[in-house]
Amino acid sequence: MPERSQIALSFLPAPGAAPVEWRVEPGLTAYEDALAFMEARADAIRQGSAAEMVWLVEHPPLYTAGTSAKPEDLVEPDRFPVFAAGRGGEYTYHGPGQRVAYVMLDLKRRQEDVRAFVAALEAWIIATLDRFNVKGERREDRVGVWVVRPDRPPLPDGSPAEDKIAAIGIRLRRWVSFHGIAINVEPDLSHFSGIVPCGVADRGVTSLVDLGLPVTMADLDIALKAAFVEIFGAAHEGRDETRKAS
């Protein structure tokens, strides 16, 4: 089985497919509302009554538990609300200053290959970060995107220090994806201390602003869309009736 770094990174739809709807939600979106919206949209995509969609949101501070979450990795269970997400992965944090992109795509129109999909999501994040001259890297033994920190002491095994800048957690239902990615723009990084992020205890967490880059959420959104089109194909802005999920 090839490593993710060896998988072709294009995840384009079949010729003639409709563009992906691209929607940016203002304000903070309650996590329960996001789950309900994704469930309904994924079902509509499979039924053919709705277009594929990327939904960009920010959440109030909260922790989510993926299907592989270990109870001992929830260090401070009373710090923020904790939600069972139903996605793959372990514990993660969402909060203001972090861009969450929920990706609802029909893999039957693209590739019925989960590893290729995860590799494409990683490539999307890496291409987005490259637009800010940040070198994001994948790791074969763990999902997500990392940045090397040469300004910090090396790890005990002698390898360079590194921090996680973006997380990935997905779920598929009848080959329609939901959940997605989270990129740290300027969240309160101390909030990650209430969990063992993604089950990785010996690495840190960073953000674009923590790396010294004065990047706004709007800046990131522009870069996200440009990189998305390169890997996943055309996307168009959502309709004016965009509103909070309910």
Tab-separated table of C-alpha atoms in Angstrom:
chain	number	residue	atom	x	y	z
A	1	MET	CA	0.000	0.000	0.000
A	2	PRO	CA	1.532	3.349	-1.001
A	3	GLU	CA	2.255	6.012	1.602
A	4	ARG	CA	0.034	9.083	1.479
A	5	SER	CA	2.955	11.143	0.187
A	6	GLN	CA	3.085	8.865	-2.873
A	7	ILE	CA	-0.610	9.195	-3.747
A	8	ALA	CA	-1.613	11.444	-6.650
A	9	LEU	CA	-2.937	14.630	-5.069
A	10	SER	CA	-5.574	15.622	-7.614
A	11	PHE	CA	-9.088	14.834	-6.388
A	12	LEU	CA	-11.057	16.357	-9.251
A	13	PRO	CA	-14.659	15.347	-9.999
A	14	ALA	CA	-15.854	13.618	-13.115
A	15	PRO	CA	-16.085	15.868	-16.199
A	16	GLY	CA	-19.210	17.980	-16.269
A	17	ALA	CA	-19.747	17.974	-12.502
A	18	ALA	CA	-21.319	21.061	-10.945
A	19	PRO	CA	-19.026	23.412	-8.986
A	20	VAL	CA	-18.736	22.928	-5.243
A	21	GLU	CA	-20.740	25.444	-3.218
A	22	TRP	CA	-18.371	27.574	-1.120
A	23	ARG	CA	-19.958	29.162	1.949
A	24	VAL	CA	-18.378	31.355	4.643
A	25	GLU	CA	-20.465	31.575	7.819
A	26	PRO	CA	-20.205	34.828	9.803
A	27	GLY	CA	-19.860	34.854	13.576
A	28	LEU	CA	-19.591	31.751	15.748
A	29	THR	CA	-21.538	28.601	14.893
A	30	ALA	CA	-22.812	26.319	17.657
A	31	TYR	CA	-21.339	22.841	17.276
A	32	GLU	CA	-24.709	21.091	17.590
A	33	ASP	CA	-26.020	23.215	14.719
A	34	ALA	CA	-23.003	22.358	12.588
A	35	LEU	CA	-23.504	18.625	13.152
A	36	ALA	CA	-27.180	18.847	12.228
A	37	PHE	CA	-26.442	20.883	9.118
A	38	MET	CA	-23.726	18.494	7.902
A	39	GLU	CA	-25.916	15.430	8.462
A	40	ALA	CA	-28.744	16.955	6.430
A	41	ARG	CA	-26.478	18.265	3.671
A	42	ALA	CA	-24.619	14.958	3.280
A	43	ASP	CA	-27.948	13.139	2.896
A	44	ALA	CA	-29.122	15.688	0.324
A	45	ILE	CA	-25.887	15.310	-1.659
A	46	ARG	CA	-26.298	11.549	-1.792
A	47	GLN	CA	-29.936	11.929	-2.895
A	48	GLY	CA	-28.850	14.325	-5.635
A	49	SER	CA	-30.886	17.254	-4.310
A	50	ALA	CA	-27.947	19.438	-3.221
A	51	ALA	CA	-24.519	20.349	-4.549
A	52	GLU	CA	-21.244	19.394	-2.912
A	53	MET	CA	-20.206	21.991	-0.379
A	54	VAL	CA	-17.341	23.467	1.623
A	55	TRP	CA	-18.601	25.332	4.684
A	56	LEU	CA	-16.188	27.618	6.542
A	57	VAL	CA	-17.053	28.325	10.190
A	58	GLU	CA	-15.652	29.330	13.560
A	59	HIS	CA	-16.899	27.749	16.779
A	60	PRO	CA	-17.037	28.942	20.381
A	61	PRO	CA	-14.407	27.189	22.562
A	62	LEU	CA	-15.097	23.442	22.758
A	63	TYR	CA	-13.520	20.008	22.576
A	64	THR	CA	-14.623	17.224	20.240
A	65	ALA	CA	-13.994	13.511	20.575
A	66	GLY	CA	-13.438	11.396	17.498
A	67	THR	CA	-14.149	7.685	17.311
A	68	SER	CA	-10.613	6.828	18.513
A	69	ALA	CA	-10.561	9.276	21.463
A	70	LYS	CA	-9.084	7.897	24.695
A	71	PRO	CA	-10.728	9.048	27.962
A	72	GLU	CA	-7.360	9.801	29.549
A	73	ASP	CA	-6.590	12.321	26.772
A	74	LEU	CA	-9.339	14.611	28.063
A	75	VAL	CA	-7.154	16.325	30.658
A	76	GLU	CA	-9.632	19.016	31.772
A	77	PRO	CA	-13.153	17.679	31.152
A	78	ASP	CA	-14.859	20.672	32.783
A	79	ARG	CA	-12.955	23.392	30.958
A	80	PHE	CA	-15.106	23.592	27.819
A	81	PRO	CA	-18.114	21.672	26.451
A	82	VAL	CA	-17.165	18.266	25.033
A	83	PHE	CA	-18.958	16.774	22.031
A	84	ALA	CA	-18.894	13.302	20.509
A	85	ALA	CA	-18.206	14.234	16.895
A	86	GLY	CA	-18.635	10.909	15.119
A	87	ARG	CA	-15.624	11.642	12.895
A	88	GLY	CA	-12.384	9.722	12.777
A	89	GLY	CA	-9.508	10.695	15.034
A	90	GLU	CA	-9.126	11.585	18.690
A	91	TYR	CA	-9.669	14.734	20.774
A	92	THR	CA	-9.307	18.144	19.217
A	93	TYR	CA	-10.099	21.746	20.103
A	94	HIS	CA	-12.174	24.265	18.172
A	95	GLY	CA	-12.513	27.928	19.030
A	96	PRO	CA	-12.390	31.523	17.810
A	97	GLY	CA	-9.393	32.244	15.608
A	98	GLN	CA	-9.401	28.748	14.125
A	99	ARG	CA	-10.826	28.215	10.652
A	100	VAL	CA	-12.854	25.031	10.418
A	101	ALA	CA	-13.683	23.898	6.882
A	102	TYR	CA	-16.415	21.283	6.688
A	103	VAL	CA	-15.994	19.375	3.437
A	104	MET	CA	-19.082	17.670	2.033
A	105	LEU	CA	-18.017	15.949	-1.183
A	106	ASP	CA	-19.370	12.982	-3.124
A	107	LEU	CA	-16.437	10.628	-3.503
A	108	LYS	CA	-18.380	8.561	-6.035
A	109	ARG	CA	-17.962	11.528	-8.393
A	110	ARG	CA	-14.226	11.630	-7.627
A	111	GLN	CA	-12.414	8.585	-6.177
A	112	GLU	CA	-13.813	5.960	-3.831
A	113	ASP	CA	-10.522	5.978	-1.935
A	114	VAL	CA	-10.344	7.226	1.649
A	115	ARG	CA	-6.524	7.351	1.769
A	116	ALA	CA	-6.431	9.401	-1.427
A	117	PHE	CA	-9.047	11.756	0.020
A	118	VAL	CA	-7.045	12.312	3.215
A	119	ALA	CA	-3.898	12.871	1.148
A	120	ALA	CA	-5.775	15.451	-0.934
A	121	LEU	CA	-6.971	17.257	2.205
A	122	GLU	CA	-3.387	17.371	3.495
A	123	ALA	CA	-2.210	18.671	0.111
A	124	TRP	CA	-4.913	21.362	0.252
A	125	ILE	CA	-3.687	22.559	3.636
A	126	ILE	CA	-0.033	22.455	2.562
A	127	ALA	CA	-0.780	24.445	-0.609
A	128	THR	CA	-2.735	26.982	1.439
A	129	LEU	CA	0.112	27.464	3.915
A	130	ASP	CA	2.600	27.772	1.054
A	131	ARG	CA	0.817	30.960	-0.001
A	132	PHE	CA	2.066	32.469	3.273
A	133	ASN	CA	5.574	31.007	2.830
A	134	VAL	CA	4.908	28.451	5.569
A	135	LYS	CA	6.187	24.954	4.854
A	136	GLY	CA	3.563	22.499	6.059
A	137	GLU	CA	4.532	18.840	6.170
A	138	ARG	CA	2.634	15.558	6.435
A	139	ARG	CA	3.686	12.653	8.633
A	140	GLU	CA	2.949	9.072	7.602
A	141	ASP	CA	2.388	7.917	11.190
A	142	ARG	CA	-0.191	10.581	12.046
A	143	VAL	CA	-2.768	12.629	10.172
A	144	GLY	CA	-2.617	16.412	9.997
A	145	VAL	CA	-0.115	19.053	8.929
A	146	TRP	CA	3.005	20.034	10.873
A	147	VAL	CA	5.646	22.767	10.808
A	148	VAL	CA	9.242	22.246	11.895
A	149	ARG	CA	10.448	24.599	14.659
A	150	PRO	CA	14.243	24.978	14.335
A	151	ASP	CA	14.081	27.749	16.955
A	152	ARG	CA	13.284	25.141	19.612
A	153	PRO	CA	15.360	22.323	21.146
A	154	PRO	CA	15.178	19.007	19.283
A	155	LEU	CA	12.988	16.161	20.485
A	156	PRO	CA	14.467	13.462	22.773
A	157	ASP	CA	15.127	11.199	19.774
A	158	GLY	CA	17.177	13.979	18.145
A	159	SER	CA	14.597	14.845	15.487
A	160	PRO	CA	13.671	18.516	15.014
A	161	ALA	CA	10.946	20.029	17.164
A	162	GLU	CA	7.655	20.419	15.345
A	163	ASP	CA	4.192	21.800	16.026
A	164	LYS	CA	0.824	20.934	14.578
A	165	ILE	CA	-0.855	23.747	12.669
A	166	ALA	CA	-3.813	21.922	11.131
A	167	ALA	CA	-5.958	18.919	12.001
A	168	ILE	CA	-8.018	16.575	9.827
A	169	GLY	CA	-10.977	14.477	10.875
A	170	ILE	CA	-13.516	13.048	8.419
A	171	ARG	CA	-16.520	10.808	8.250
A	172	LEU	CA	-18.029	9.103	5.202
A	173	ARG	CA	-21.612	8.000	4.732
A	174	ARG	CA	-22.401	6.214	1.483
A	175	TRP	CA	-19.245	7.832	0.073
A	176	VAL	CA	-20.296	11.382	0.961
A	177	SER	CA	-17.807	13.100	3.273
A	178	PHE	CA	-18.448	15.426	6.151
A	179	HIS	CA	-16.422	17.022	8.946
A	180	GLY	CA	-13.074	18.129	7.471
A	181	ILE	CA	-10.096	20.278	8.452
A	182	ALA	CA	-9.149	22.927	11.019
A	183	ILE	CA	-6.324	25.451	10.529
A	184	ASN	CA	-5.028	27.580	13.389
A	185	VAL	CA	-4.944	31.252	12.414
A	186	GLU	CA	-4.966	32.961	15.815
A	187	PRO	CA	-6.726	30.791	18.412
A	188	ASP	CA	-5.826	30.895	22.099
A	189	LEU	CA	-3.226	28.124	22.039
A	190	SER	CA	-3.483	27.647	25.811
A	191	HIS	CA	-6.924	26.122	25.216
A	192	PHE	CA	-5.274	23.055	23.683
A	193	SER	CA	-3.793	22.177	27.102
A	194	GLY	CA	-7.109	20.733	28.260
A	195	ILE	CA	-6.635	17.743	25.942
A	196	VAL	CA	-3.880	15.690	24.377
A	197	PRO	CA	-4.452	17.040	20.861
A	198	CYS	CA	-5.081	14.187	18.435
A	199	GLY	CA	-3.430	11.835	20.948
A	200	VAL	CA	0.067	13.260	20.310
A	201	ALA	CA	1.633	14.203	23.640
A	202	ASP	CA	5.215	14.999	22.623
A	203	ARG	CA	4.504	17.714	20.025
A	204	GLY	CA	3.163	21.227	20.362
A	205	VAL	CA	0.494	23.259	18.605
A	206	THR	CA	1.048	26.484	16.676
A	207	SER	CA	-0.798	28.994	14.527
A	208	LEU	CA	-0.014	31.365	11.698
A	209	VAL	CA	0.090	34.319	14.083
A	210	ASP	CA	2.226	32.333	16.552
A	211	LEU	CA	4.697	31.857	13.688
A	212	GLY	CA	4.910	35.643	13.364
A	213	LEU	CA	2.571	36.124	10.417
A	214	PRO	CA	-0.118	38.835	10.658
A	215	VAL	CA	-2.682	36.721	8.787
A	216	THR	CA	-6.402	37.438	9.109
A	217	MET	CA	-9.204	34.929	8.714
A	218	ALA	CA	-10.189	36.648	5.455
A	219	ASP	CA	-6.605	36.239	4.172
A	220	LEU	CA	-6.725	32.526	4.952
A	221	ASP	CA	-10.113	32.081	3.301
A	222	ILE	CA	-8.819	33.535	0.038
A	223	ALA	CA	-5.831	31.187	0.100
A	224	LEU	CA	-8.009	28.203	1.037
A	225	LYS	CA	-10.307	28.713	-1.925
A	226	ALA	CA	-7.485	29.188	-4.430
A	227	ALA	CA	-5.745	26.017	-3.254
A	228	PHE	CA	-9.022	24.073	-3.134
A	229	VAL	CA	-9.770	24.786	-6.784
A	230	GLU	CA	-6.365	23.444	-7.809
A	231	ILE	CA	-6.931	20.090	-6.090
A	232	PHE	CA	-10.710	19.565	-5.969
A	233	GLY	CA	-12.032	21.630	-8.872
A	234	ALA	CA	-14.320	24.603	-9.342
A	235	ALA	CA	-16.127	26.262	-6.445
A	236	HIS	CA	-18.627	29.102	-6.360
A	237	GLU	CA	-19.830	31.386	-3.583
A	238	GLY	CA	-22.911	30.295	-1.658
A	239	ARG	CA	-26.254	31.964	-2.160
A	240	ASP	CA	-27.413	35.068	-0.329
A	241	GLU	CA	-29.791	33.050	1.832
A	242	THR	CA	-26.813	31.611	3.736
A	243	ARG	CA	-27.749	31.477	7.413
A	244	LYS	CA	-26.892	29.718	10.614
A	245	ALA	CA	-27.587	26.021	10.552
A	246	SER	CA	-30.549	25.054	12.686
